[in-house]
Coordinates of C-alpha atoms and ligand atoms in Angstrom, one line a residue:
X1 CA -173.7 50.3 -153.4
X2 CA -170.4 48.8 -152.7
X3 CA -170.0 44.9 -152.5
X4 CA -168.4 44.0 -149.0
X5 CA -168.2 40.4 -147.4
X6 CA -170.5 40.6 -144.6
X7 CA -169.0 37.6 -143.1
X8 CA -166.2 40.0 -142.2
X9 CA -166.1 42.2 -139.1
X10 CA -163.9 43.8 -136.7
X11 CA -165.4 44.2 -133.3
X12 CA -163.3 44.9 -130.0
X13 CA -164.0 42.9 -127.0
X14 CA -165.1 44.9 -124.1
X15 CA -165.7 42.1 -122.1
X16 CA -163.9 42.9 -118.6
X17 CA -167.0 45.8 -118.0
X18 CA -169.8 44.9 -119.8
X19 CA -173.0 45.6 -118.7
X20 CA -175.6 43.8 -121.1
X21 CA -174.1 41.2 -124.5
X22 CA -175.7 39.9 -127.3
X23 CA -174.7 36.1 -128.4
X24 CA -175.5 35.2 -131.6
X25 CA -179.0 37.2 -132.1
X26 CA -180.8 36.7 -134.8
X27 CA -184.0 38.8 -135.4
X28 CA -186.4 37.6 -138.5
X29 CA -189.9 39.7 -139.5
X30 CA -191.5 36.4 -141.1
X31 CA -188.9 35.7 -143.9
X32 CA -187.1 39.2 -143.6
X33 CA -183.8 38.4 -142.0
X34 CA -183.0 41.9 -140.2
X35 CA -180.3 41.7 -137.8
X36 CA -177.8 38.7 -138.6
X37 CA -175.3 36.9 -135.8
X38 CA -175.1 40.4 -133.3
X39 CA -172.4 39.4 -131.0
X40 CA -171.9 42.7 -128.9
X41 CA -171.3 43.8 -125.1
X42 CA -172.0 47.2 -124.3
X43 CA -170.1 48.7 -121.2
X44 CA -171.0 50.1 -117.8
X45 CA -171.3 53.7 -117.5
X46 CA -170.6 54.6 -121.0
X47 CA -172.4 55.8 -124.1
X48 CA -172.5 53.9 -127.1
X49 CA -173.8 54.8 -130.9
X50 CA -175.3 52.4 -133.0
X51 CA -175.2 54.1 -136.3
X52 CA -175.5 52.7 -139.8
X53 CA -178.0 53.7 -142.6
X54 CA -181.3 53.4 -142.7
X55 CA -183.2 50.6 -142.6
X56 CA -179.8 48.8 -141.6
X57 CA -181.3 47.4 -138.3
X58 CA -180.5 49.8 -136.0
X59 CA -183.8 50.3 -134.1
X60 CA -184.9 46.3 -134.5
X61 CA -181.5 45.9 -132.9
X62 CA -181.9 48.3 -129.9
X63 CA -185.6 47.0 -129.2
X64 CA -184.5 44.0 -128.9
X65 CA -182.4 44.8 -125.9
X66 CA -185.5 45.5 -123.8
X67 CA -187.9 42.8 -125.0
X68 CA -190.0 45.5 -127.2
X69 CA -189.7 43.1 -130.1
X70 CA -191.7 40.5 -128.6
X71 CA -194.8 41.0 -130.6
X72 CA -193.8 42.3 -133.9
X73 CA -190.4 39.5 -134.4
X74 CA -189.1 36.6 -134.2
X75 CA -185.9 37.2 -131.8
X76 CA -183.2 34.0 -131.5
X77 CA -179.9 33.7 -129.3
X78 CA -178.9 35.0 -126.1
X79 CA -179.3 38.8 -124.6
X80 CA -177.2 38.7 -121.0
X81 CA -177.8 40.9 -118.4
X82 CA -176.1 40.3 -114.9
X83 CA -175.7 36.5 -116.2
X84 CA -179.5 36.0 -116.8
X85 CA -180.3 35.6 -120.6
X86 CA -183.3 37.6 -120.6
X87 CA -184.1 36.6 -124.5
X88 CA -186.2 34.0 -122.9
X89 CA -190.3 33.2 -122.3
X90 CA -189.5 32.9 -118.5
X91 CA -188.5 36.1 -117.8
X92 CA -190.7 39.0 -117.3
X93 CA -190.4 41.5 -119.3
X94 CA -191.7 43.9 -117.9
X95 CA -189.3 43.9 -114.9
X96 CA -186.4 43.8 -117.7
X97 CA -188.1 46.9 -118.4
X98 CA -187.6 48.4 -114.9
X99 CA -184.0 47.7 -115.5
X100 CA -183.4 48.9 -118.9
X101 CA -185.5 51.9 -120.0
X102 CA -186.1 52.9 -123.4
X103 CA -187.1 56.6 -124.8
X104 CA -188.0 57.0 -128.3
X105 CA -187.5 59.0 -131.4
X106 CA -190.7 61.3 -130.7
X107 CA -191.6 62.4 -127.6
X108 CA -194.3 60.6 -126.2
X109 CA -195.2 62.1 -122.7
X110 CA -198.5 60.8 -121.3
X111 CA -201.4 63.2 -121.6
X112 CA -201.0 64.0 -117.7
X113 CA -199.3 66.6 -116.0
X114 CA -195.8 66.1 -116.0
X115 CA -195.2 65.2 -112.1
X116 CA -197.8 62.4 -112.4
X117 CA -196.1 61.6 -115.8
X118 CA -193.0 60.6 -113.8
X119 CA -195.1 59.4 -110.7
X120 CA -197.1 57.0 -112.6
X121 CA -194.6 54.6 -113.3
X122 CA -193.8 54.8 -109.3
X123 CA -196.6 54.4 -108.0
X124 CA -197.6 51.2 -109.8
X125 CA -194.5 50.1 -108.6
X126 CA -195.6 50.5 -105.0
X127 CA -193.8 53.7 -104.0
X128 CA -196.6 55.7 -102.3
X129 CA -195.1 58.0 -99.3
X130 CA -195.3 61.6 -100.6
X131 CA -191.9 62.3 -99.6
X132 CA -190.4 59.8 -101.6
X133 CA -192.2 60.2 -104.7
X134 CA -191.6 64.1 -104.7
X135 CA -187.4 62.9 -104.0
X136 CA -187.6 60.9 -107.0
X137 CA -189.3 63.6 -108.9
X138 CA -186.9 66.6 -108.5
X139 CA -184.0 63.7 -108.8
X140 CA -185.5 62.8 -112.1
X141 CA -185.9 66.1 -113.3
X142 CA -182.4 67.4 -112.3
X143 CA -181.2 64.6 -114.5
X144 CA -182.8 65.0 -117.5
X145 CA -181.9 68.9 -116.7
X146 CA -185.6 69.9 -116.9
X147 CA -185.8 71.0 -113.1
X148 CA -185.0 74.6 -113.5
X149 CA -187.6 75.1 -116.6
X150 CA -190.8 73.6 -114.5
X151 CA -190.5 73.5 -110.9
X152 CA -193.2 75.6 -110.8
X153 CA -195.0 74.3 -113.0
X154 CA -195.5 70.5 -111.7
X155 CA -198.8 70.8 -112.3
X156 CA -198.9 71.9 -116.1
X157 CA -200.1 69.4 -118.6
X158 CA -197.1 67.6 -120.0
X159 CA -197.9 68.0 -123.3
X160 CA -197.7 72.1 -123.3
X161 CA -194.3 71.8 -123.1
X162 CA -191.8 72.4 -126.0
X163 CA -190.9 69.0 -127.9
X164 CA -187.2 69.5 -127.0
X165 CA -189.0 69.6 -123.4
X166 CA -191.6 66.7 -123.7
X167 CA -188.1 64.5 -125.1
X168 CA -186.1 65.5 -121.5
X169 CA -189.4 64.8 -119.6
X170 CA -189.8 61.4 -121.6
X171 CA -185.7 60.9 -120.2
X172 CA -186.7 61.9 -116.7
X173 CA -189.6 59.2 -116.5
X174 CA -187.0 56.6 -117.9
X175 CA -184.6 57.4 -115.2
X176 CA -187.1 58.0 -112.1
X177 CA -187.4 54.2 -112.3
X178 CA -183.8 54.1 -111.8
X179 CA -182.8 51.9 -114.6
X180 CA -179.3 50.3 -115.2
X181 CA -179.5 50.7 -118.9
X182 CA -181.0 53.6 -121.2
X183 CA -181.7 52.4 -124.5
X184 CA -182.6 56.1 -126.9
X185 CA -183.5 55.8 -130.2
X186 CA -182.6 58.8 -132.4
X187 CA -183.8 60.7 -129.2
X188 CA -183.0 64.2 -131.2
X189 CA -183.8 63.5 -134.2
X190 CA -187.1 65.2 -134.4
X191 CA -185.7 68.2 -132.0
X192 CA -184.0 71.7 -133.4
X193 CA -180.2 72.5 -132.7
X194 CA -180.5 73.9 -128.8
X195 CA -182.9 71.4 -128.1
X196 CA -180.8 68.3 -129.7
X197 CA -177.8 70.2 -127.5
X198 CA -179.6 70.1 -124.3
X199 CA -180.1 66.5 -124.7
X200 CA -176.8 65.3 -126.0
X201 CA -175.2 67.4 -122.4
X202 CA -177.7 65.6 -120.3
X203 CA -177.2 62.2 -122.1
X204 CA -173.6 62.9 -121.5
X205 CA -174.1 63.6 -117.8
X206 CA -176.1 60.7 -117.1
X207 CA -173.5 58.1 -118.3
X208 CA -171.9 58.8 -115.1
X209 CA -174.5 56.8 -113.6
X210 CA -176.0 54.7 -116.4
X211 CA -174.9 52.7 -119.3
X212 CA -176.9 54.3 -122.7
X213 CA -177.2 53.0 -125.5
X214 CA -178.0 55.6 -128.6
X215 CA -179.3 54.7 -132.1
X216 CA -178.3 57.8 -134.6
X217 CA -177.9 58.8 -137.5
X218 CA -176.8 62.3 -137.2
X219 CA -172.7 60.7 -137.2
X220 CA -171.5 64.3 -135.7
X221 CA -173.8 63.5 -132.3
X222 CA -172.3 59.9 -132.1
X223 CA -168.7 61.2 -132.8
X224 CA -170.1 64.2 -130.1
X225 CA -171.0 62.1 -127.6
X226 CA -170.5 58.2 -127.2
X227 CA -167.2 56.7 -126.1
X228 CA -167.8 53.3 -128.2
X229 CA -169.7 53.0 -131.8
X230 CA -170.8 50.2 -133.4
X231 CA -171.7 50.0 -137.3
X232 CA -174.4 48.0 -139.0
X233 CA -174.8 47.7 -142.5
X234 CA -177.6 45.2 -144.2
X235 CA -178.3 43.9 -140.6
X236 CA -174.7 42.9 -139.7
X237 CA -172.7 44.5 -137.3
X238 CA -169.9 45.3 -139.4
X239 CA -167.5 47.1 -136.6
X240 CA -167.4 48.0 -133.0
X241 CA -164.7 49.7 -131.3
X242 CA -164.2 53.2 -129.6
X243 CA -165.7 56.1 -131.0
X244 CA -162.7 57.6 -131.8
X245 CA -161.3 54.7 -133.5
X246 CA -164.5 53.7 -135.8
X247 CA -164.2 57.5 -137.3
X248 CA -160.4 57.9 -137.4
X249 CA -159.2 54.5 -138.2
X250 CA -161.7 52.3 -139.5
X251 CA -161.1 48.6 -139.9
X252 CA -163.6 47.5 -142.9
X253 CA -164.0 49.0 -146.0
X254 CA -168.1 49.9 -145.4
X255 CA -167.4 51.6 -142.1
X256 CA -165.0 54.3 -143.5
X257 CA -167.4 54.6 -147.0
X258 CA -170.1 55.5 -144.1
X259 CA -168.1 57.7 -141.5
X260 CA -166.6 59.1 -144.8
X261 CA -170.1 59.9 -146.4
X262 CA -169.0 57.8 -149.6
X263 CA -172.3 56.1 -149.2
X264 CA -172.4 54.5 -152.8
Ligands
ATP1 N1 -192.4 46.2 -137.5 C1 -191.7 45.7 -138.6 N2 -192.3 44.7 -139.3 C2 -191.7 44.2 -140.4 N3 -190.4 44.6 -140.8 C3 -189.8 45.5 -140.1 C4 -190.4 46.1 -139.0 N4 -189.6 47.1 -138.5 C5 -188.5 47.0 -139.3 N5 -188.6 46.1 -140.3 C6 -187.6 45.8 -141.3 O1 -186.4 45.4 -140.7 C7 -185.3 46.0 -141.3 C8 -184.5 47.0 -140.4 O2 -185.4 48.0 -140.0 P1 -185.1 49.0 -138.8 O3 -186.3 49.9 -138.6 O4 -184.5 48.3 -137.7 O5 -183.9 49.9 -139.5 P2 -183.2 51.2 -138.9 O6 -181.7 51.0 -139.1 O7 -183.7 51.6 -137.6 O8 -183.6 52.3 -140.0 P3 -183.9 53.9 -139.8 O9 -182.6 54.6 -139.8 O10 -184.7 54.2 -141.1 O11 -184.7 54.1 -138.6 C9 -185.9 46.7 -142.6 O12 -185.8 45.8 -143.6 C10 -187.3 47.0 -142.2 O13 -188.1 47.0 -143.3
MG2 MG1 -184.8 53.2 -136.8

């Protein structure tokens, strides 16, 4: 592996329409040091990659962003969202969570059927009226472009559906709780070609209304679909700036060796 100075970095400030920053997070497992001085603000209504090699940070990075690390690490600095820092013990995380969703790399629908997989999440948050829950479950679906495939099937167990499927499904519940922020990681990456295509169009069509945040590691889908990228290498964010700009004119030396495939 090359030698860079990881002190070095080159990351654009997006400030004027950010949606969620990071100041200064740290993130330790016991002694492991994984994710070093992230100072990053992600913008409203767009899509950005986190890409970066494995076991550069990526996921530790993106759970952070939700409060999923709580449990498993030791997470230091400031996370704002609308000018709360919600890296702190008096904020509850689980209505961060109503606010900024998260959908993992392998499906994980509940083993229910898939309206009362999306309903679940509504009801405990006090929606109740028929009417409304059956809005916010065609809504959901048409967003996650699953509509068409089971409308008539509401009542089918979740878990017969195809994993490309179960994945939009596990999109659809995110969104029915009408989040601000969608935090996916590697949400393809256990998915064939047509399914990983579905997803990237629908990902694409829901930045219209929500800010998303994508780890990957397939560099053709970030390049594909997100407007801004940012680059970790050895738990340091190495670069951040548009998409277009982090694959056709990188700034640090590791970034192109990456986009490049000159991996060392
Ligand atoms: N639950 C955990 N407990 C202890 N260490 C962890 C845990 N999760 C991740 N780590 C460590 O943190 C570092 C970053 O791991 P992380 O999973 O965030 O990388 P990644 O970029 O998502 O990798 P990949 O592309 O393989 O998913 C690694 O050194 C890893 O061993
Ligand atoms: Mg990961």
């Amino acid at each position: 592996m090359n030698e860079y100075n990881l002190n070095e970095s080159y990351i654009t400030n997006i400030k004027e329409k950010s949606v969620l920053s990071t100041k200064d997070l740290q993130v330790y497992y016991g002694d492991n040091h994984a994710i070093f001085d992230a100072n990053l603000s992600f913008p409203r209504h767009e899509i950005t990659a986190l890409i970066g090699a494995s076991g550069c940070g990526k996921s530790t990075f993106l759970r952070c962003l939700n409060r999923m690390n709580d449990k498993i690490a030791r997470v230091e600095g400031e996370i704002s969202y609308r000018d709360v820092n919600i890296n702190s013990s008096k904020i509850n995380v689980y209505e961060v969570r109503k606010h900024i969703g998260m959908v993992f790399q392998r499906p994980n629908p509940f083993a229910k059927s898939i309206r009362e997989n999306i309903t679940f999440a509504l009801k405990n948050a006090g929606i109740t009226k028929k009417n409304d829950l059956d809005e916010r479950l065609e809504q959901s679906l048409k967003g996650a472009a699953l509509w068409d495939e089971v409308k008539d099937d509401l009542n089918k167990s979740a878990l017969a559906l195809s994993g490309g499927q179960q994945q939009r499904l596990c999109i659809a519940r995110s969104i029915a709780m009408r989040p601000d922020i969608l935090l996916l990681d590697e949400p393809a990456s256990a998915l064939d070609p047509i399914s990983t295509s579905k997803i990237e169009e629908t990902l694409k069509t829901l930045s219209k209304d929500y800010s998303i945040i994508i780890v990957t590691h397939n560099l053709q889908q970030a390049s594909r679909i997100s407007d801004y990228t940012a680059f970790l290498h050895l738990g340091h964010i190495i670069e951040y700036n548009s998409t277009v700009n982090v694959f056709t004119n990188p700034h640090m030396q590791a970034t192109e060796d990456y986009v490049s495939g000159n991996f060392g």
